[in-house]
Tab-separated table of C-alpha atoms (C1' of nucleotides) in Angstrom:
chain	number	residue	atom	x	y	z
K	174	MET	CA	23.126	176.278	91.150
K	175	SER	CA	23.062	175.520	87.137
K	176	LYS	CA	21.562	172.888	86.123
K	177	ARG	CA	25.066	171.635	84.789
K	178	ASN	CA	26.849	171.783	88.128
K	179	ALA	CA	23.390	170.134	89.817
K	180	ILE	CA	23.929	167.234	87.487
K	181	LEU	CA	27.539	166.941	87.992
K	182	ALA	CA	26.523	166.936	91.644
K	183	ALA	CA	24.100	164.293	91.282
K	184	ALA	CA	26.110	161.948	89.107
K	185	THR	CA	28.923	161.998	91.380
K	186	ARG	CA	26.912	161.043	94.146
K	187	LEU	CA	24.984	158.310	92.253
K	188	PHE	CA	28.019	156.908	90.018
K	189	ALA	CA	29.805	156.139	93.445
K	190	ARG	CA	27.097	154.987	95.398
K	191	ASN	CA	25.068	153.040	92.748
K	192	GLY	CA	27.513	152.571	90.061
K	193	PHE	CA	27.766	154.003	86.064
K	194	LYS	CA	25.489	151.546	84.595
K	195	GLU	CA	22.632	151.427	87.456
K	196	THR	CA	22.458	155.082	87.479
K	197	SER	CA	19.955	156.030	84.709
K	198	THR	CA	19.357	159.452	83.172
K	199	SER	CA	15.907	159.479	84.502
K	200	GLU	CA	17.034	158.994	87.782
K	201	LEU	CA	19.428	162.174	87.499
K	202	THR	CA	16.181	164.096	85.974
K	203	LYS	CA	14.242	163.255	88.900
K	204	ILE	CA	17.017	164.228	91.512
K	205	THR	CA	18.033	167.620	89.873
K	206	GLY	CA	14.527	168.676	88.423
K	207	ALA	CA	16.522	168.941	85.207
K	208	ALA	CA	14.689	167.230	82.112
K	209	GLY	CA	16.552	164.151	79.886
K	210	GLY	CA	17.426	166.339	76.959
K	211	THR	CA	19.084	168.990	79.518
K	212	ILE	CA	21.558	166.224	80.390
K	213	PHE	CA	22.505	165.567	76.605
K	214	HIS	CA	22.691	169.416	75.763
K	215	HIS	CA	25.617	169.594	78.694
K	216	PHE	CA	26.990	166.288	77.899
K	217	LYS	CA	27.118	164.873	74.851
K	218	ASN	CA	26.319	161.483	76.066
K	219	LYS	CA	26.684	159.466	79.563
K	220	GLU	CA	30.336	158.734	79.262
K	221	ASP	CA	30.775	161.827	78.835
K	222	LEU	CA	29.241	163.385	81.805
K	223	PHE	CA	31.127	160.272	83.673
K	224	LEU	CA	34.530	161.491	82.350
K	225	ASN	CA	33.889	165.173	83.443
K	226	VAL	CA	32.589	163.697	86.883
K	227	LEU	CA	35.904	162.092	87.106
K	228	LYS	CA	38.024	165.462	86.141
K	229	ASP	CA	36.081	167.076	88.751
K	230	VAL	CA	37.125	164.266	91.255
K	231	GLU	CA	40.840	164.664	90.211
K	232	THR	CA	41.057	168.370	90.790
K	233	THR	CA	39.560	167.917	94.245
K	234	VAL	CA	41.290	165.281	95.473
K	235	THR	CA	44.657	166.286	94.243
K	236	SER	CA	44.242	169.915	95.244
K	237	ALA	CA	42.687	169.077	98.623
K	238	PHE	CA	45.618	166.515	99.259
K	239	ARG	CA	48.191	169.186	98.094
K	240	GLU	CA	46.657	171.780	100.252
K	241	LEU	CA	46.377	169.365	103.677
K	242	THR	CA	50.385	168.397	103.147
K	243	GLU	CA	52.119	171.406	101.962
K	244	ARG	CA	52.199	173.284	105.215
K	245	HIS	CA	54.442	170.064	106.677
K	246	ARG	CA	56.819	170.747	104.198
K	247	ALA	CA	59.449	171.704	107.023
K	248	HIS	CA	59.031	169.210	109.587
K	249	PRO	CA	61.132	166.004	109.676
K	250	GLY	CA	60.383	163.401	107.315
K	251	MET	CA	58.852	161.054	109.499
K	252	ASP	CA	56.364	163.550	111.008
K	253	GLN	CA	55.610	164.516	107.348
K	254	VAL	CA	54.784	160.673	106.354
K	255	GLU	CA	52.433	160.523	109.434
K	256	HIS	CA	50.961	163.647	109.020
K	257	ALA	CA	50.460	162.551	104.859
K	258	VAL	CA	48.832	159.284	106.188
K	259	ILE	CA	46.232	161.444	108.744
K	260	SER	CA	45.512	163.895	105.382
K	261	TYR	CA	44.520	160.972	103.455
K	262	LEU	CA	42.376	159.498	105.904
K	263	GLN	CA	40.671	162.521	106.524
K	264	LEU	CA	40.395	163.251	102.858
K	265	ALA	CA	38.774	159.844	102.467
K	266	ALA	CA	36.240	160.700	105.436
K	267	ASN	CA	35.599	164.032	103.723
K	268	PHE	CA	35.157	163.457	100.189
K	269	GLU	CA	33.423	159.885	100.393
K	270	ASP	CA	31.613	160.103	97.417
K	271	GLN	CA	35.021	160.696	95.466
K	272	PHE	CA	37.311	158.168	97.052
K	273	LEU	CA	34.040	155.836	96.516
K	274	LEU	CA	34.075	156.357	92.602
K	275	LEU	CA	37.951	155.777	92.950
K	276	HIS	CA	37.330	152.489	94.572
K	277	ARG	CA	35.379	151.272	92.129
K	278	HIS	CA	36.102	148.969	88.849
K	279	TYR	CA	34.653	150.888	86.239
K	280	PRO	CA	36.979	154.016	85.626
K	281	TYR	CA	40.111	151.780	85.695
K	282	GLN	CA	38.044	149.656	82.898
K	283	VAL	CA	37.010	152.709	80.952
K	284	ALA	CA	41.003	153.817	81.391
K	285	GLU	CA	42.037	151.031	79.132
K	286	THR	CA	40.351	152.528	76.002
K	287	ASN	CA	39.948	156.038	77.162
K	288	ALA	CA	42.816	158.366	76.854
K	289	ASP	CA	41.192	161.376	79.035
K	290	CYS	CA	39.709	158.840	81.790
K	291	ARG	CA	43.621	157.453	81.815
K	292	ARG	CA	45.376	160.898	82.308
K	293	SER	CA	42.695	161.788	85.269
K	294	LEU	CA	43.458	158.754	87.115
K	295	GLU	CA	47.471	158.651	86.544
K	296	SER	CA	46.946	162.249	87.535
K	297	VAL	CA	45.374	161.305	91.039
K	298	TYR	CA	47.617	158.555	91.547
K	299	ASN	CA	50.800	160.720	90.515
K	300	CYS	CA	49.793	163.553	92.949
K	301	LEU	CA	49.076	161.116	95.816
K	302	LEU	CA	52.156	158.824	95.375
K	303	GLU	CA	54.576	161.891	94.521
K	304	ILE	CA	53.581	163.427	97.848
K	305	PHE	CA	54.022	160.253	100.012
K	306	GLU	CA	57.623	159.756	97.972
K	307	GLY	CA	58.552	163.503	98.813
K	308	CYS	CA	57.788	162.939	102.689
K	309	ILE	CA	59.817	159.842	102.424
K	310	ARG	CA	62.717	161.274	100.592
K	311	ALA	CA	62.743	164.427	102.918
K	312	GLY	CA	63.012	161.751	105.896
K	313	ILE	CA	65.708	159.928	104.261
K	314	LYS	CA	67.861	162.744	103.965
K	315	ASP	CA	67.152	164.068	107.369
K	316	GLY	CA	67.720	160.712	108.844
K	317	THR	CA	64.369	160.120	110.376
K	318	ILE	CA	63.866	157.413	107.974
K	319	GLN	CA	65.786	154.328	106.803
K	320	THR	CA	64.457	152.530	103.705
K	321	GLY	CA	65.755	151.331	100.159
K	322	SER	CA	63.667	152.797	97.319
K	323	ALA	CA	61.633	156.013	98.389
K	324	ARG	CA	58.957	154.991	95.476
K	325	SER	CA	58.400	151.455	96.496
K	326	THR	CA	58.044	152.171	100.071
K	327	ALA	CA	55.593	155.169	98.676
K	328	MET	CA	53.768	152.653	97.078
K	329	ILE	CA	53.571	150.099	100.002
K	330	ILE	CA	52.656	153.027	102.581
K	331	PHE	CA	49.593	153.841	100.039
K	332	ALA	CA	48.338	150.530	99.499
K	333	MET	CA	48.549	149.809	103.074
K	334	VAL	CA	46.300	153.288	103.871
K	335	ASP	CA	44.298	152.943	100.904
K	336	GLY	CA	43.453	149.230	101.708
K	337	ILE	CA	42.348	150.080	105.426
K	338	THR	CA	39.929	152.709	103.837
K	339	ARG	CA	38.490	150.577	101.404
K	340	LEU	CA	37.883	147.980	104.641
K	341	HIS	CA	36.434	150.744	106.249
K	342	THR	CA	33.970	151.630	103.145
K	343	TYR	CA	32.821	148.069	102.913
K	344	ASN	CA	32.115	147.449	106.385
K	345	ILE	CA	34.548	144.827	107.264
K	346	TYR	CA	35.671	145.040	110.590
K	347	HIS	CA	35.558	148.296	112.532
K	348	ALA	CA	38.338	149.446	110.405
K	349	GLY	CA	38.111	153.125	111.471
K	350	SER	CA	39.347	152.272	114.613
K	351	LEU	CA	42.705	151.095	113.250
K	352	TYR	CA	43.719	154.759	112.434
K	353	ASN	CA	46.336	154.760	115.491
K	354	ASP	CA	47.739	151.415	114.483
K	355	VAL	CA	48.005	152.162	110.927
K	356	ILE	CA	50.188	155.208	111.963
K	357	GLN	CA	52.368	153.116	114.048
K	358	SER	CA	53.185	150.828	111.301
K	359	CYS	CA	53.911	153.183	109.248
K	360	ARG	CA	56.459	154.320	111.968
K	361	SER	CA	57.911	150.734	112.616
K	362	LEU	CA	58.218	149.960	108.755
K	363	LEU	CA	59.956	153.758	107.904
K	364	ALA	CA	62.134	153.506	111.184
K	365	ALA	CA	63.774	149.638	110.267
K	366	SER	CA	66.267	149.721	107.649
K	367	ALA	CA	64.602	147.556	104.552
K	368	SER	CA	67.422	146.150	103.001
K	369	SER	CA	66.134	144.219	100.169
K	370	GLY	CA	66.642	147.409	97.467
K	371	ALA	CA	65.095	144.607	95.013
K	372	ASN	CA	63.290	147.897	93.639
K	373	GLU	CA	65.409	150.705	93.939
K	374	ARG	CA	66.370	150.648	90.077
K	375	THR	CA	62.931	151.232	89.283
K	376	GLY	CA	62.439	154.098	91.328
K	377	LYS	CA	62.237	156.551	88.961
K	378	GLU	CA	59.941	154.914	86.156
K	379	GLY	CA	56.561	156.469	85.577
K	380	THR	CA	53.783	155.727	87.846
K	381	TRP	CA	51.729	153.525	84.968
K	382	PRO	CA	53.762	151.417	83.122
K	383	VAL	CA	51.921	151.176	79.879
T	52	MET	CA	30.525	119.959	81.709
T	53	SER	CA	26.944	120.691	82.164
T	54	LYS	CA	24.936	123.265	80.990
T	55	ARG	CA	24.726	124.868	84.722
T	56	ASN	CA	28.873	124.641	85.339
T	57	ALA	CA	29.042	126.256	82.119
T	58	ILE	CA	27.069	129.132	82.825
T	59	LEU	CA	28.499	129.490	86.517
T	60	ALA	CA	32.235	129.461	84.827
T	61	ALA	CA	31.072	132.170	82.134
T	62	ALA	CA	29.108	134.333	84.968
T	63	THR	CA	32.249	134.027	87.118
T	64	ARG	CA	34.331	135.607	84.609
T	65	LEU	CA	32.045	138.114	83.163
T	66	PHE	CA	30.911	139.529	86.426
T	67	ALA	CA	34.444	139.667	87.355
T	68	ARG	CA	35.963	141.301	84.479
T	69	ASN	CA	32.720	143.600	83.232
T	70	GLY	CA	30.555	143.514	86.135
T	71	PHE	CA	27.181	142.537	86.850
T	72	LYS	CA	24.859	144.902	85.209
T	73	GLU	CA	26.861	144.982	81.962
T	74	THR	CA	26.618	141.408	81.784
T	75	SER	CA	23.642	140.407	79.908
T	76	THR	CA	22.250	136.934	79.796
T	77	SER	CA	22.399	137.076	76.082
T	78	GLU	CA	26.059	137.286	76.394
T	79	LEU	CA	26.144	134.577	78.543
T	80	THR	CA	23.829	132.241	76.029
T	81	LYS	CA	26.382	132.736	73.378
T	82	ILE	CA	29.665	131.964	75.476
T	83	THR	CA	27.714	128.626	76.815
T	84	GLY	CA	25.866	127.658	73.896
T	85	ALA	CA	22.859	127.364	76.666
T	86	ALA	CA	19.376	128.842	75.573
T	87	GLY	CA	17.914	131.751	77.684
T	88	GLY	CA	15.506	129.792	79.347
T	89	THR	CA	18.214	127.320	80.695
T	90	ILE	CA	19.956	130.158	82.535
T	91	PHE	CA	16.357	130.667	84.364
T	92	HIS	CA	16.013	126.677	84.712
T	93	HIS	CA	18.604	126.749	86.804
T	94	PHE	CA	18.910	129.933	88.983
T	95	LYS	CA	15.699	131.607	89.550
T	96	ASN	CA	17.096	135.272	88.202
T	97	LYS	CA	20.420	136.834	87.544
T	98	GLU	CA	21.084	137.846	91.343
T	99	ASP	CA	20.551	134.363	92.410
T	100	LEU	CA	23.161	133.231	89.741
T	101	PHE	CA	25.428	135.858	90.931
T	102	LEU	CA	24.743	134.588	94.460
T	103	ASN	CA	26.041	131.276	93.585
T	104	VAL	CA	28.658	132.616	91.661
T	105	LEU	CA	29.958	134.429	94.694
T	106	LYS	CA	29.359	130.900	96.766
T	107	ASP	CA	31.793	129.209	94.547
T	108	VAL	CA	34.137	131.953	94.864
T	109	GLU	CA	33.913	131.772	98.707
T	110	THR	CA	34.684	128.352	98.820
T	111	THR	CA	37.470	128.377	96.054
T	112	VAL	CA	39.529	131.272	97.881
T	113	THR	CA	38.891	129.940	101.255
T	114	SER	CA	39.901	126.294	100.808
T	115	ALA	CA	42.662	127.240	98.430
T	116	PHE	CA	44.175	129.386	101.045
T	117	ARG	CA	43.686	127.123	103.870
T	118	GLU	CA	45.410	124.432	101.769
T	119	LEU	CA	48.651	126.682	101.062
T	120	THR	CA	49.273	127.651	104.705
T	121	GLU	CA	48.394	125.000	106.900
T	122	ARG	CA	51.639	123.352	105.900
T	123	HIS	CA	53.649	125.960	107.478
T	124	ARG	CA	51.861	125.939	110.955
T	125	ALA	CA	55.107	124.362	112.830
T	126	HIS	CA	57.385	127.119	111.611
T	127	PRO	CA	58.277	130.194	113.312
T	128	GLY	CA	55.407	133.096	113.423
T	129	MET	CA	57.400	135.227	111.215
T	130	ASP	CA	57.907	132.939	108.869
T	131	GLN	CA	54.564	131.746	108.687
T	132	VAL	CA	53.553	135.474	108.132
T	133	GLU	CA	55.660	135.966	105.392
T	134	HIS	CA	54.929	132.416	103.661
T	135	ALA	CA	50.908	133.571	104.130
T	136	VAL	CA	51.624	136.933	102.321
T	137	ILE	CA	53.263	134.774	99.607
T	138	SER	CA	50.716	132.558	99.378
T	139	TYR	CA	48.074	135.651	99.469
T	140	LEU	CA	49.799	136.881	96.350
T	141	GLN	CA	49.988	133.691	94.757
T	142	LEU	CA	46.358	133.330	95.160
T	143	ALA	CA	45.149	136.536	93.813
T	144	ALA	CA	47.189	135.517	90.311
T	145	ASN	CA	46.062	132.207	90.080
T	146	PHE	CA	42.315	132.926	90.931
T	147	GLU	CA	42.461	136.464	88.826
T	148	ASP	CA	38.381	136.286	88.510
T	149	GLN	CA	37.829	135.613	91.783
T	150	PHE	CA	39.698	137.955	93.252
T	151	LEU	CA	38.598	140.886	90.737
T	152	LEU	CA	34.901	139.869	91.589
T	153	LEU	CA	35.929	140.477	95.647
T	154	HIS	CA	37.522	143.733	94.777
T	155	ARG	CA	34.239	144.852	92.740
T	156	HIS	CA	31.967	147.480	94.442
T	157	TYR	CA	28.920	145.344	93.488
T	158	PRO	CA	29.137	142.396	95.924
T	159	TYR	CA	29.668	144.662	99.048
T	160	GLN	CA	26.458	146.685	97.802
T	161	VAL	CA	24.140	143.242	97.769
T	162	ALA	CA	25.447	142.669	100.994
T	163	GLU	CA	24.031	145.220	102.741
T	164	THR	CA	20.372	143.890	101.707
T	165	ASN	CA	21.198	140.066	101.016
T	166	ALA	CA	21.713	138.066	104.009
T	167	ASP	CA	23.513	135.276	101.822
T	168	CYS	CA	25.558	137.764	100.083
T	169	ARG	CA	26.641	139.010	103.634
T	170	ARG	CA	27.518	135.725	104.937
T	171	SER	CA	29.710	134.678	101.903
T	172	LEU	CA	31.830	137.939	102.068
T	173	GLU	CA	32.008	137.783	106.027
T	174	SER	CA	33.422	134.107	105.241
T	175	VAL	CA	36.291	135.155	102.824
T	176	TYR	CA	37.193	137.648	105.128
T	177	ASN	CA	37.067	136.066	108.336
T	178	CYS	CA	38.947	133.141	107.216
T	179	LEU	CA	41.727	135.358	105.212
T	180	LEU	CA	41.805	137.292	108.563
T	181	GLU	CA	41.878	134.474	110.957
T	182	ILE	CA	44.796	132.975	109.217
T	183	PHE	CA	47.022	136.045	109.454
T	184	GLU	CA	46.246	136.758	112.804
T	185	GLY	CA	46.695	132.773	113.491
T	186	CYS	CA	50.371	133.353	112.070
T	187	ILE	CA	50.978	136.505	114.079
T	188	ARG	CA	49.653	134.875	117.409
T	189	ALA	CA	52.042	132.048	116.882
T	190	GLY	CA	54.765	134.593	116.388
T	191	ILE	CA	54.211	136.401	119.607
T	192	LYS	CA	54.350	133.422	121.323
T	193	ASP	CA	57.705	132.201	119.748
T	194	GLY	CA	59.128	135.653	120.250
T	195	THR	CA	59.632	136.183	116.560
T	196	ILE	CA	57.019	139.187	116.451
T	197	GLN	CA	56.373	142.078	118.637
T	198	THR	CA	53.060	143.731	118.147
T	199	GLY	CA	50.243	144.673	120.101
T	200	SER	CA	47.171	143.415	119.018
T	201	ALA	CA	47.433	140.624	116.655
T	202	ARG	CA	43.927	141.250	115.280
T	203	SER	CA	44.539	144.951	114.503
T	204	THR	CA	47.971	143.937	112.920
T	205	ALA	CA	46.743	141.167	110.714
T	206	MET	CA	43.978	143.509	109.323
T	207	ILE	CA	46.773	146.015	108.436
T	208	ILE	CA	48.914	143.527	106.692
T	209	PHE	CA	46.075	142.090	104.725
T	210	ALA	CA	45.348	145.661	103.874
T	211	MET	CA	48.876	146.428	102.741
T	212	VAL	CA	48.676	142.988	100.577
T	213	ASP	CA	45.459	143.518	99.498
T	214	GLY	CA	46.038	146.760	98.303
T	215	ILE	CA	49.000	145.876	96.501
T	216	THR	CA	47.057	143.483	94.530
T	217	ARG	CA	44.822	146.255	93.606
T	218	LEU	CA	47.122	148.554	92.462
T	219	HIS	CA	48.615	145.419	90.241
T	220	THR	CA	44.955	144.887	88.826
T	221	TYR	CA	44.615	148.192	88.065
T	222	ASN	CA	47.684	148.966	86.202
T	223	ILE	CA	48.801	151.589	88.552
T	224	TYR	CA	52.411	151.470	88.558
T	225	HIS	CA	54.420	148.287	87.837
T	226	ALA	CA	52.929	147.075	91.289
T	227	GLY	CA	53.974	143.135	90.627
T	228	SER	CA	57.768	143.945	91.099
T	229	LEU	CA	56.889	144.883	94.685
T	230	TYR	CA	56.349	141.523	96.075
T	231	ASN	CA	59.994	141.789	97.720
T	232	ASP	CA	59.196	144.761	99.220
T	233	VAL	CA	56.081	143.824	100.494
T	234	ILE	CA	57.498	141.111	102.436
T	235	GLN	CA	60.271	143.170	103.717
T	236	SER	CA	58.097	145.982	104.743
T	237	CYS	CA	55.776	143.281	106.495
T	238	ARG	CA	59.033	141.983	108.378
T	239	SER	CA	60.044	145.477	109.517
T	240	LEU	CA	56.666	145.763	110.908
T	241	LEU	CA	56.368	142.969	112.776
T	242	ALA	CA	59.642	143.070	114.140
T	243	ALA	CA	59.196	146.738	115.631
T	244	SER	CA	57.523	146.678	118.737
T	245	ALA	CA	54.265	148.656	117.881
T	246	SER	CA	53.585	150.213	121.456
T	247	SER	CA	50.523	152.050	120.681
T	248	GLY	CA	48.251	148.897	121.703
T	249	ALA	CA	44.918	151.420	121.313
T	250	ASN	CA	42.774	148.587	119.852
T	251	GLU	CA	44.201	145.798	122.070
T	252	ARG	CA	40.803	145.522	123.364
T	253	THR	CA	38.753	145.355	120.426
T	254	GLY	CA	40.900	142.134	119.508
T	255	LYS	CA	38.315	139.637	119.975
T	256	GLU	CA	35.379	141.631	118.200
T	257	GLY	CA	33.881	139.875	115.174
T	258	THR	CA	35.175	140.849	111.871
T	259	TRP	CA	31.898	142.785	110.660
T	260	PRO	CA	30.579	145.388	113.142
T	261	VAL	CA	26.639	145.286	112.172
Z	132	DT	C1'	8.775	99.120	76.168
Z	133	DC	C1'	6.732	103.206	78.620
Z	134	DC	C1'	6.519	106.806	82.075
Z	135	DT	C1'	8.410	110.381	84.550
Z	136	DC	C1'	10.951	114.150	85.530
Z	137	DA	C1'	14.780	117.100	84.770
Z	138	DA	C1'	17.390	119.465	81.311
Z	139	DC	C1'	16.838	122.113	77.801
Z	140	DC	C1'	15.259	125.205	74.227
Z	141	DG	C1'	14.109	129.729	71.832
Z	142	DA	C1'	10.283	132.776	70.144
Z	143	DA	C1'	7.439	135.864	72.574
Z	144	DT	C1'	6.947	139.953	75.803
Z	145	DG	C1'	6.741	144.125	78.681
Z	146	DA	C1'	9.746	147.274	80.669
Z	147	DT	C1'	13.483	150.152	80.948
Z	148	DC	C1'	17.218	152.968	78.912
Z	149	DG	C1'	20.317	156.124	76.653
Z	150	DG	C1'	19.799	159.340	72.910
Z	151	DT	C1'	17.268	162.879	69.534
Z	152	DC	C1'	14.378	166.499	68.046
Z	153	DG	C1'	11.463	170.574	67.640
Z	154	DG	C1'	10.264	173.881	70.415
Z	155	DT	C1'	10.270	177.108	74.595
Z	156	DT	C1'	12.307	179.981	77.971
Z	157	DT	C1'	16.211	182.896	79.837
Z	158	DT	C1'	20.343	185.169	79.465
Z	159	DT	C1'	23.614	188.236	77.426
Z	160	DG	C1'	25.627	191.719	74.573
Z	161	DG	C1'	25.406	195.863	71.807
C	167	DC	C1'	15.440	197.221	74.061
C	168	DC	C1'	16.023	193.854	70.775
C	169	DA	C1'	18.035	189.708	68.700
C	170	DA	C1'	21.273	186.148	69.243
C	171	DA	C1'	22.828	182.588	71.648
C	172	DA	C1'	22.511	179.366	75.266
C	173	DA	C1'	19.995	177.046	78.434
C	174	DC	C1'	16.422	174.032	79.162
C	175	DC	C1'	12.164	171.167	78.210
C	176	DG	C1'	9.639	166.659	77.669
C	177	DA	C1'	7.606	163.624	73.970
C	178	DC	C1'	9.128	160.361	71.454
C	179	DC	C1'	11.982	156.234	69.299
C	180	DG	C1'	15.104	152.068	68.437
C	181	DA	C1'	17.391	148.931	71.418
C	182	DT	C1'	18.335	146.018	74.605
C	183	DC	C1'	17.261	143.632	78.708
C	184	DA	C1'	15.663	140.072	82.313
C	185	DT	C1'	12.150	137.035	82.652
C	186	DT	C1'	8.393	133.928	80.968
C	187	DC	C1'	6.133	130.022	78.642
C	188	DG	C1'	4.631	126.359	76.172
C	189	DG	C1'	7.002	122.938	74.116
C	190	DT	C1'	11.060	119.210	72.835
C	191	DT	C1'	14.704	115.996	74.293
C	192	DG	C1'	17.011	112.540	76.654
C	193	DA	C1'	18.568	109.678	80.601
C	194	DG	C1'	16.614	106.272	83.864
C	195	DG	C1'	13.646	103.316	86.726
C	196	DA	C1'	9.820	100.241	86.777
DNA sequence: TCCTCAACCGAATGATCGGTCGGTTTTTGG
DNA sequence: CCAAAAACCGACCGATCATTCGGTTGAGGA
């Protein structure tokens, strides 16, 4: 493996597990065997390294999620949602560091001032939400799902599933054993007619407000 | 306000908004007007300051949530849950810094090695989950709610609501406008009979596994 | 009034960090 | 095979950080 890739891999793990500020370049040199100067030969500074890590996370997560879900396009909408939820939980388990990084506060803080960072995060969440939304929309069409706004419901399903993975990550309760209940809850939520429709008009807005 | 309280207040805000490592003692001295030495007169080091901040967050959040929800004990269980969800969303809005801190990765990292930190976090999550669980249990008893395990369902509701507040915090979509949909989803989820029951036996386990 | 003790101050310190730079090695393409 | 470019090295630097310490202030009790 090239030093560049070794640095990227180590940075991904350390940024995710220990945080950006608490990861020193000297720690990266120890793990990768690269010299201090090599890091700054490939990346202009530490923040640039972080942005490259995030870019990798973006492509890894989005392509993996797309690949896992696209095979079920022909199934009934309700089953598609269930499969998407299971896929998301699998993904979070297989790409632990990537999801840990996305669950940290730091990327969103950087996103406030850095357009590249904001774009990477937008890309991830747009991908995830679009897929959930697509499954729900299919379910509405084929009659397996009754709900007001597909977009709003996708947000809620996503918040639920992502919330569970967070609880699992932080060792709060044995959240990993809740997966069956999560899926059952999704089905209940989608089968019942949510009549509020308070946000149907916003269903077509972009994912990020400003 | 005593210097000690001023330091605690400023540290709460800065640890929440900027993070622990990225908050320097010199920044605290500038904001509070206290000298560098004064910080270490009241707290033996920076981590001790953090633990005191977290302890404050614990009492603030738990007592506020208890107070908000205890008035509705006599209502039907389903209405209790709705009110608890609304209360949680209000709380997250009123105590922005406290929730921001609880949504950071750092406290959970410290909790792995520090028993006081772990206790504070346990206390917060036990309080929140117990209240949600109590509402659901009341609903099961009075027939307004059908669900398998009250504990598991409480976890899922909590994950959903907390997930939405996180999306809101990080400016992902206009999550704040989803509150009505969230409540409607909770009702759908609780009204339908979730027959899985896969985790009913774990309903009495402690909140934290190990 | 004086003693005591806690609150408070701010300069000093040693360690660490991100980043630079001049040089060496390796790779590559003609 | 050779030259040019890219990868890589590690000593070095200024800045910043958490923490220490000797001294000052101020309130309260005897």
